[in-house]
Amino acid sequence: MEPPVRLASTGTIIHGVSVGEVLGVSTLAEARLIAGESGLGRIVQRLNVMEVPDILAWVKPHELLLTTGYPLRNTPQSLGRLVADLDERGLAALAIKLGRYVDELPGDMVEQADRLGFPLILLPNDVGFDDILNQVLTDILNRQAAVLARAEEAHRALVQVVLAGGGLREVAAEVAQLLDVSVAVVDGAGAVLATAGPAEHVAALRESISREGPPTTAARAPTRAGTGGRGREFASVPVLAGGHHHGRIVAYSASTAIRDSDVGILERAATVAALVVTRQEAVNAVESKYRADFLRDVLTGRAGTAERVNGRARAFGWDLSRPVTVLVAELDPDGDERSAQDRLVACWTAAVRRHDQRGAVAGFSHEVVAVIDAGLDAARVAKDAAAAFADLPPATFSTGTSRPSPGADALPEAYAQALKAARVGRQLHGPGAVAHFDQLGVYRLLSLVNDTDELYAFVRETLGPLAADDDAENADLRRTLHVLLETNLNVAETARRLHFHYNTLRYRIGKLERMLGNFTDDPHLRLNLTLALHVLRMRGI
């Protein structure tokens, strides 16, 4: 039976000796194993003496229970059940002195002990319990001290790796050397970040990891699978930092089984790996800020000459000197912006990297901007980012694409085009829209009018009372006007779309002409009405 694995910092004895090793101490040289030989590998972490009838209420797992049989002298029939009760409570073994209170153990008790693999030990009559307690506890504590010393030595070595500037690869290599195992560091998505050990063993480790898949966020304790007994072939511990699950460290041993003490060192390695992860996250955050600040300056025309822009861009791995296309992805309203923005940046970064290694991508406060090769399919890049983002809780983003830009000098204009396309596209097609600036039609022209007050003044002058939303009847008449203009004054088609009787629609047309003028005979008035309705549809841009 495996002892529970706990952090060494708890101060609890977490390592012990096997029952077979206990029988090797000098005071038990004359002891004899009566039954349960298959359980000699059980771990002894503590000792207890049974001299009261209700001992079951006080025993604990991994105890070696010593007794003279005094509590059982009057109830020999309960001896058979005692083995099952002790085994059920996880005890390691029962050691008894015969002759004084109990002459012999019942046959069914011996048979049950053999069946359960629960060791029954006959103690010599001339050996005192205090001598057994002293020797066995000393052995356990010495082993515990050795294990803790080894763990501390390993911890110092691992911390030194980090202090020397090492990363996950160096941590994995140190653990592999300390434990003589193969090691892999896996991120939260199940991707292997670093490995160490012989190539064939690393291959077996990768295969095991791919079968397991990514860990669930609920995984918080070491997991293990393997050979049974005291060790295992595989062991895995989570990497936790800042309350977040960053992945796990997995070890594989093809020869010697991984022991509980090795798992303790893996736990310390996971702590050190968490330090490496948080350090890298801090570095990435600073680098991301520099990239975002620089790209914002480029897109607003404040980054300097094209030569200076292209030189700094190359330092980030970007190529802005070639013809490029700008894409803007804006989170749609009503989503949880704080939790979605970081994920949006990550999805777009991954999508751009797959399609254009020299493309630029950065996250601003409410949007993500990507600058990619003009020869690429921008809609395909946006689709890939949207597919990755779909795993998020309800949240969507709209994407706008600019015209091709010949170089860094024209990027501010391209950025403005992409931003307009994203916002107009959302207004026209709803959340999650993907729009190209050249496909906006008349909306592209209207979006270029900077004086929105003048636009809305035009709407009020053209539509009169139909421009306001405070009257439901006027909004309904505006809908009728929109469909009429859309069908080129086809009364029958308009009646069909609006589910009106033909005469009802004729009445509404008359009412509209009294309010707006004779638009059925005036093409210029129809054009003005159409533009005014388009401006209203673009409200908020």
Coordinates of C-alpha atoms in Angstrom, one line a residue, residues 7-410:
L7 CA 4.7 18.2 1.2
A8 CA 7.8 17.9 3.3
S9 CA 7.2 21.3 4.7
T10 CA 4.3 20.0 6.8
G11 CA 6.7 18.6 9.4
T12 CA 4.9 15.2 9.2
I13 CA 6.9 12.0 8.8
I14 CA 6.1 11.1 5.2
H15 CA 8.7 8.3 4.6
G16 CA 9.3 5.1 6.5
V17 CA 10.7 1.6 6.2
S18 CA 9.2 -1.6 4.9
V19 CA 8.0 -4.4 7.2
G20 CA 10.8 -6.5 5.7
E21 CA 13.4 -3.9 6.7
V22 CA 11.8 -3.7 10.2
L23 CA 12.5 -7.5 10.6
G24 CA 16.1 -6.8 10.0
V25 CA 16.8 -4.7 13.1
S26 CA 18.8 -6.4 15.8
T27 CA 16.1 -6.6 18.4
L28 CA 13.9 -8.6 16.0
A29 CA 16.6 -11.0 14.9
E30 CA 14.6 -13.9 16.5
A31 CA 11.2 -12.7 15.3
R32 CA 9.3 -14.9 12.9
L33 CA 6.9 -14.1 10.2
I34 CA 3.8 -16.2 10.7
A35 CA 1.7 -15.0 7.7
G36 CA 1.2 -12.3 5.1
E37 CA 4.6 -12.6 3.4
S38 CA 3.3 -10.8 0.3
G39 CA 2.8 -7.7 2.4
L40 CA 6.5 -7.3 3.5
G41 CA 6.7 -4.2 1.3
R42 CA 4.1 -2.4 3.3
I43 CA 5.5 0.9 4.8
V44 CA 5.9 1.5 8.5
Q45 CA 5.8 5.2 9.5
R46 CA 5.0 4.8 13.2
L47 CA 4.6 2.3 16.0
N48 CA 1.7 1.7 18.4
V49 CA 1.1 -0.7 21.4
M50 CA -2.3 -2.4 21.7
E51 CA -3.1 -3.2 25.4
V52 CA -6.7 -1.9 25.5
P53 CA -9.8 -3.6 23.9
D54 CA -10.9 -0.6 21.8
I55 CA -7.6 -0.1 20.0
L56 CA -9.3 0.2 16.6
A57 CA -10.4 3.7 17.5
W58 CA -6.8 4.8 17.9
V59 CA -4.8 3.1 15.2
K60 CA -3.5 5.0 12.2
P61 CA -2.4 4.0 8.7
H62 CA 1.2 2.7 8.3
E63 CA 1.5 1.7 11.9
L64 CA 3.3 -1.4 13.2
L65 CA 1.0 -2.6 16.0
L66 CA 2.7 -4.4 19.0
T67 CA 0.7 -6.4 21.5
T68 CA 1.0 -9.2 24.1
G69 CA -2.5 -10.3 23.3
Y70 CA -3.8 -9.1 26.7
P71 CA -6.9 -7.3 25.3
L72 CA -7.8 -10.4 23.4
R73 CA -7.3 -13.0 26.1
N74 CA -11.0 -13.4 26.8
T75 CA -12.2 -13.1 23.2
P76 CA -10.1 -15.4 21.0
Q77 CA -13.0 -15.7 18.6
S78 CA -12.4 -12.0 17.6
L79 CA -8.9 -12.6 16.4
G80 CA -10.0 -13.6 12.9
R81 CA -11.9 -10.4 12.4
L82 CA -9.1 -8.3 13.8
V83 CA -6.8 -8.8 10.8
A84 CA -9.5 -7.6 8.4
D85 CA -10.2 -4.5 10.6
L86 CA -6.5 -3.6 10.8
D87 CA -6.0 -4.1 7.1
E88 CA -9.1 -2.0 6.3
R89 CA -7.5 0.9 8.4
G90 CA -4.3 0.7 6.4
L91 CA -2.0 -0.7 9.2
A92 CA 1.4 -2.1 8.1
A93 CA 1.6 -5.2 10.3
L94 CA 0.7 -6.8 13.6
A95 CA 3.5 -8.1 15.9
I96 CA 2.4 -10.3 18.9
K97 CA 3.9 -12.2 21.8
L98 CA 2.4 -15.6 22.4
G99 CA 2.3 -17.7 25.5
R100 CA 1.3 -15.3 28.3
Y101 CA -2.2 -14.3 27.3
V102 CA -2.8 -16.0 24.0
D103 CA -1.3 -19.4 23.4
E104 CA -1.7 -19.6 19.6
L105 CA -3.3 -17.7 16.7
P106 CA -6.4 -19.3 15.2
G107 CA -5.9 -20.9 11.8
D108 CA -8.6 -18.7 10.1
M109 CA -6.6 -15.6 11.3
V110 CA -3.4 -16.9 9.7
E111 CA -5.3 -17.8 6.5
Q112 CA -6.9 -14.4 6.3
A113 CA -3.6 -12.6 6.8
D114 CA -2.1 -14.6 4.0
R115 CA -5.1 -13.8 1.8
L116 CA -4.9 -10.0 2.5
G117 CA -1.1 -9.8 2.5
F118 CA -1.1 -8.5 6.0
P119 CA 2.1 -9.5 7.9
L120 CA 1.7 -11.3 11.3
I121 CA 4.9 -11.3 13.2
L122 CA 5.7 -13.5 16.2
L123 CA 7.9 -11.6 18.7
P124 CA 10.5 -13.1 21.0
N125 CA 9.4 -13.2 24.6
D126 CA 12.7 -11.8 25.9
V127 CA 12.6 -8.6 23.8
G128 CA 10.9 -5.5 25.3
F129 CA 8.6 -3.2 23.4
D130 CA 10.7 -0.2 24.4
D131 CA 13.8 -1.7 22.6
I132 CA 11.7 -2.3 19.4
L133 CA 10.2 1.1 19.6
N134 CA 13.6 2.7 20.0
Q135 CA 15.3 0.9 17.2
V136 CA 12.5 1.1 14.6
L137 CA 11.7 4.7 15.3
T138 CA 15.4 5.6 15.1
D139 CA 15.6 3.9 11.7
I140 CA 12.5 5.7 10.5
L141 CA 13.7 9.1 11.7
N142 CA 17.2 8.6 10.2
R143 CA 15.7 7.7 6.9
Q144 CA 13.4 10.7 7.1
A145 CA 16.3 12.9 7.9
A146 CA 18.3 11.5 4.9
V147 CA 15.3 12.0 2.6
L148 CA 14.9 15.6 3.8
A149 CA 18.6 16.3 3.4
R150 CA 18.5 15.0 -0.1
A151 CA 15.4 17.1 -0.9
E152 CA 17.1 20.2 0.5
E153 CA 20.2 19.5 -1.5
A154 CA 18.1 19.1 -4.7
H155 CA 16.2 22.3 -3.9
R156 CA 19.5 24.3 -3.6
A157 CA 20.7 22.9 -6.9
L158 CA 17.4 23.8 -8.6
V159 CA 17.4 27.3 -7.2
Q160 CA 21.0 27.8 -8.3
V161 CA 19.9 26.9 -11.8
V162 CA 17.3 29.7 -11.7
L163 CA 19.7 32.2 -10.1
A164 CA 22.2 31.4 -12.9
G165 CA 19.5 32.4 -15.5
G166 CA 18.4 28.9 -16.4
G167 CA 15.0 28.2 -17.8
L168 CA 12.7 25.2 -17.9
R169 CA 15.1 23.2 -20.1
E170 CA 17.9 23.6 -17.5
V171 CA 15.4 22.7 -14.6
A172 CA 14.4 19.6 -16.5
A173 CA 18.0 18.6 -17.0
E174 CA 18.9 19.1 -13.4
V175 CA 15.9 17.0 -12.2
A176 CA 16.8 14.2 -14.7
Q177 CA 20.3 14.1 -13.3
L178 CA 19.3 14.2 -9.7
L179 CA 16.7 11.4 -10.0
D180 CA 18.2 9.5 -12.9
V181 CA 14.9 9.7 -14.8
S182 CA 13.6 11.3 -18.0
V183 CA 11.7 14.5 -17.4
A184 CA 9.2 16.6 -19.4
V185 CA 7.7 20.0 -18.5
V186 CA 4.2 20.4 -19.9
D187 CA 2.2 23.6 -20.2
G188 CA -1.5 23.9 -19.3
A189 CA -2.6 23.0 -22.8
G190 CA -0.6 19.7 -22.8
A191 CA 2.3 21.0 -25.0
V192 CA 5.8 19.8 -24.1
L193 CA 7.9 22.8 -23.2
A194 CA 11.2 21.1 -22.2
T195 CA 12.6 17.6 -21.9
A196 CA 15.7 15.9 -20.6
G197 CA 16.9 12.3 -20.6
P198 CA 17.8 9.5 -23.1
A199 CA 16.0 10.0 -26.4
E200 CA 14.1 6.7 -26.3
H201 CA 12.9 7.3 -22.8
V202 CA 11.8 10.9 -23.7
A203 CA 9.9 9.4 -26.6
A204 CA 8.0 7.1 -24.2
L205 CA 7.4 10.0 -22.0
R206 CA 5.9 12.1 -24.8
E207 CA 3.7 9.2 -25.8
S208 CA 2.3 8.9 -22.3
I209 CA 1.7 12.7 -22.2
S210 CA -0.1 12.7 -25.5
R211 CA -2.4 9.9 -24.3
E212 CA -3.2 11.8 -21.1
G213 CA -4.0 15.0 -22.9
P214 CA -4.0 18.5 -21.2
P215 CA -4.6 18.4 -17.4
T216 CA -7.9 19.7 -16.0
T217 CA -7.8 22.8 -13.9
A218 CA -9.0 20.7 -11.0
A219 CA -5.7 18.7 -11.0
R220 CA -3.9 19.8 -7.9
A221 CA -2.2 16.8 -6.4
P222 CA 0.6 14.6 -7.6
T223 CA -0.6 11.8 -9.9
R224 CA 1.2 8.6 -10.5
A225 CA 0.8 5.4 -12.6
G226 CA 3.1 2.5 -12.7
T227 CA 4.3 -0.7 -11.2
G228 CA 2.5 -0.8 -7.9
G229 CA 4.3 -1.6 -4.6
R230 CA 6.6 1.2 -3.4
G231 CA 7.4 2.8 -6.7
R232 CA 6.0 3.7 -10.1
E233 CA 7.2 4.2 -13.7
F234 CA 5.6 7.6 -14.1
A235 CA 5.0 10.5 -11.7
S236 CA 3.4 13.9 -12.3
V237 CA 3.2 17.0 -10.2
P238 CA 1.4 20.3 -11.0
V239 CA 3.2 23.6 -11.6
L240 CA 1.2 26.2 -9.6
A241 CA 1.9 29.9 -9.4
G242 CA -0.3 32.8 -8.3
G243 CA -3.3 30.6 -8.0
H244 CA -3.0 29.5 -11.6
H245 CA -2.3 26.0 -13.0
H246 CA 0.6 26.4 -15.5
G247 CA 1.1 22.8 -16.4
R248 CA 3.0 19.9 -14.8
I249 CA 6.3 18.2 -14.5
V250 CA 6.3 14.5 -15.6
A251 CA 9.0 12.0 -14.8
Y252 CA 9.6 8.5 -16.3
S253 CA 11.9 5.8 -15.1
A254 CA 12.4 2.7 -17.3
S255 CA 14.7 0.9 -14.8
T256 CA 14.3 1.8 -11.2
A257 CA 10.8 2.7 -9.8
I258 CA 10.1 6.3 -8.9
R259 CA 9.8 6.5 -5.1
D260 CA 7.9 8.8 -2.9
S261 CA 11.0 10.7 -2.0
D262 CA 11.6 11.3 -5.7
V263 CA 8.1 12.7 -5.9
G264 CA 9.0 15.1 -3.1
I265 CA 11.9 16.4 -5.2
L266 CA 9.6 16.7 -8.2
E267 CA 7.4 18.9 -6.1
R268 CA 10.3 21.1 -5.3
A269 CA 11.2 21.2 -9.0
A270 CA 7.6 22.2 -9.7
T271 CA 8.0 25.2 -7.3
V272 CA 11.2 26.2 -9.0
A273 CA 9.5 25.8 -12.5
A274 CA 6.7 28.1 -11.2
L275 CA 9.4 30.7 -10.5
V276 CA 10.7 30.4 -14.0
V277 CA 7.2 30.6 -15.5
T278 CA 6.3 33.8 -13.5
R279 CA 9.7 35.3 -14.3
Q280 CA 9.1 34.7 -18.0
E281 CA 5.6 36.0 -17.8
A282 CA 7.0 39.2 -16.3
V283 CA 9.6 39.5 -19.1
N284 CA 6.9 38.8 -21.7
A285 CA 4.6 41.5 -20.2
V286 CA 7.3 44.1 -20.4
E287 CA 8.3 43.1 -24.0
S288 CA 4.6 43.1 -25.0
K289 CA 4.2 46.6 -23.7
Y290 CA 7.3 47.8 -25.6
R291 CA 5.9 46.2 -28.8
A292 CA 2.4 47.6 -28.3
D293 CA 3.8 51.1 -27.6
F294 CA 6.0 51.0 -30.7
L295 CA 3.3 49.7 -33.0
R296 CA 0.9 52.4 -31.6
D297 CA 3.4 55.1 -32.5
V298 CA 3.8 53.6 -36.0
L299 CA 0.1 53.5 -36.6
T300 CA -0.4 57.1 -35.4
G301 CA 2.5 58.5 -37.3
R302 CA 4.6 59.3 -34.3
A303 CA 7.4 56.7 -34.7
G304 CA 9.7 58.8 -36.9
T305 CA 11.1 58.2 -40.4
A306 CA 10.4 55.0 -42.4
E307 CA 14.0 54.0 -42.0
R308 CA 13.9 54.3 -38.2
V309 CA 10.6 52.4 -38.1
N310 CA 11.9 49.6 -40.2
G311 CA 15.0 49.3 -38.2
R312 CA 13.2 49.1 -34.8
A313 CA 10.6 46.7 -36.4
R314 CA 13.4 44.3 -37.4
A315 CA 14.5 44.2 -33.8
F316 CA 11.0 42.8 -32.9
G317 CA 11.2 40.3 -35.8
W318 CA 8.7 42.4 -37.9
D319 CA 9.0 43.4 -41.5
L320 CA 7.1 46.6 -42.1
S321 CA 9.0 47.7 -45.2
R322 CA 7.1 45.3 -47.6
P323 CA 3.5 45.8 -48.8
V324 CA 1.3 44.9 -45.8
T325 CA -2.4 44.8 -44.7
V326 CA -3.6 46.0 -41.4
L327 CA -6.2 44.1 -39.4
V328 CA -8.0 45.5 -36.4
A329 CA -10.0 43.1 -34.0
E330 CA -12.2 44.9 -31.5
L331 CA -14.1 43.1 -28.7
D332 CA -17.8 43.4 -29.2
P333 CA -19.8 45.1 -26.5
D334 CA -21.5 43.1 -23.6
G335 CA -18.6 40.7 -23.2
D336 CA -16.3 40.4 -20.2
E337 CA -13.6 42.6 -21.6
R338 CA -11.1 42.2 -18.8
S339 CA -10.9 38.4 -19.1
A340 CA -11.3 38.3 -22.9
Q341 CA -8.7 40.9 -23.9
D342 CA -5.6 38.8 -22.9
R343 CA -7.1 35.8 -24.6
L344 CA -7.8 37.8 -27.8
V345 CA -4.2 38.9 -28.0
A346 CA -3.0 35.4 -27.5
C347 CA -5.3 34.0 -30.2
W348 CA -4.3 36.7 -32.7
T349 CA -0.6 36.3 -31.9
A350 CA -0.8 32.5 -32.6
A351 CA -2.8 33.0 -35.8
V352 CA -0.4 35.6 -37.2
R353 CA 2.6 33.4 -36.3
R354 CA 1.1 30.5 -38.2
H355 CA 0.6 32.6 -41.4
D356 CA 3.4 35.2 -41.3
Q357 CA 6.5 34.8 -39.1
R358 CA 7.5 38.4 -39.8
G359 CA 4.0 39.8 -39.2
A360 CA 3.5 42.4 -36.4
V361 CA 0.8 41.9 -33.7
A362 CA 0.1 43.8 -30.5
G363 CA -2.7 44.3 -28.1
F364 CA -4.0 47.8 -27.2
S365 CA -6.6 48.6 -24.5
H366 CA -9.7 47.6 -26.5
E367 CA -8.4 46.0 -29.6
V368 CA -5.7 43.9 -31.3
V369 CA -3.8 45.2 -34.3
A370 CA -2.0 42.9 -36.8
V371 CA 0.1 43.9 -39.7
I372 CA 0.7 41.0 -42.2
D373 CA 2.0 40.4 -45.7
A374 CA -0.4 42.0 -48.2
G375 CA -0.2 38.8 -50.3
L376 CA -1.9 36.7 -47.5
D377 CA -5.6 36.0 -47.2
A378 CA -6.5 38.3 -44.3
A379 CA -9.9 36.7 -43.9
R380 CA -8.2 33.3 -43.4
V381 CA -6.1 34.8 -40.6
A382 CA -9.1 36.4 -38.9
K383 CA -11.0 33.0 -39.2
D384 CA -8.1 31.1 -37.5
A385 CA -8.1 33.7 -34.7
A386 CA -11.9 33.5 -34.3
A387 CA -11.7 29.7 -34.2
A388 CA -9.2 29.7 -31.3
F389 CA -11.2 32.5 -29.5
A390 CA -14.4 30.5 -29.7
D391 CA -13.3 28.4 -26.7
L392 CA -13.8 31.4 -24.5
P393 CA -17.0 32.0 -22.5
P394 CA -19.5 34.1 -24.5
A395 CA -17.4 36.8 -26.1
T396 CA -17.0 37.8 -29.8
F397 CA -14.9 40.3 -31.7
S398 CA -15.3 42.2 -35.0
T399 CA -12.5 42.4 -37.5
G400 CA -11.7 45.2 -40.0
T401 CA -9.2 44.9 -42.9
S402 CA -7.5 47.8 -44.7
R403 CA -6.4 48.2 -48.2
P404 CA -2.8 47.0 -49.0
S405 CA -0.3 49.5 -47.7
P406 CA 3.0 50.0 -49.6
G407 CA 5.1 50.6 -46.5
A408 CA 5.6 52.1 -43.1
D409 CA 4.7 55.7 -44.2
A410 CA 1.2 54.6 -45.2

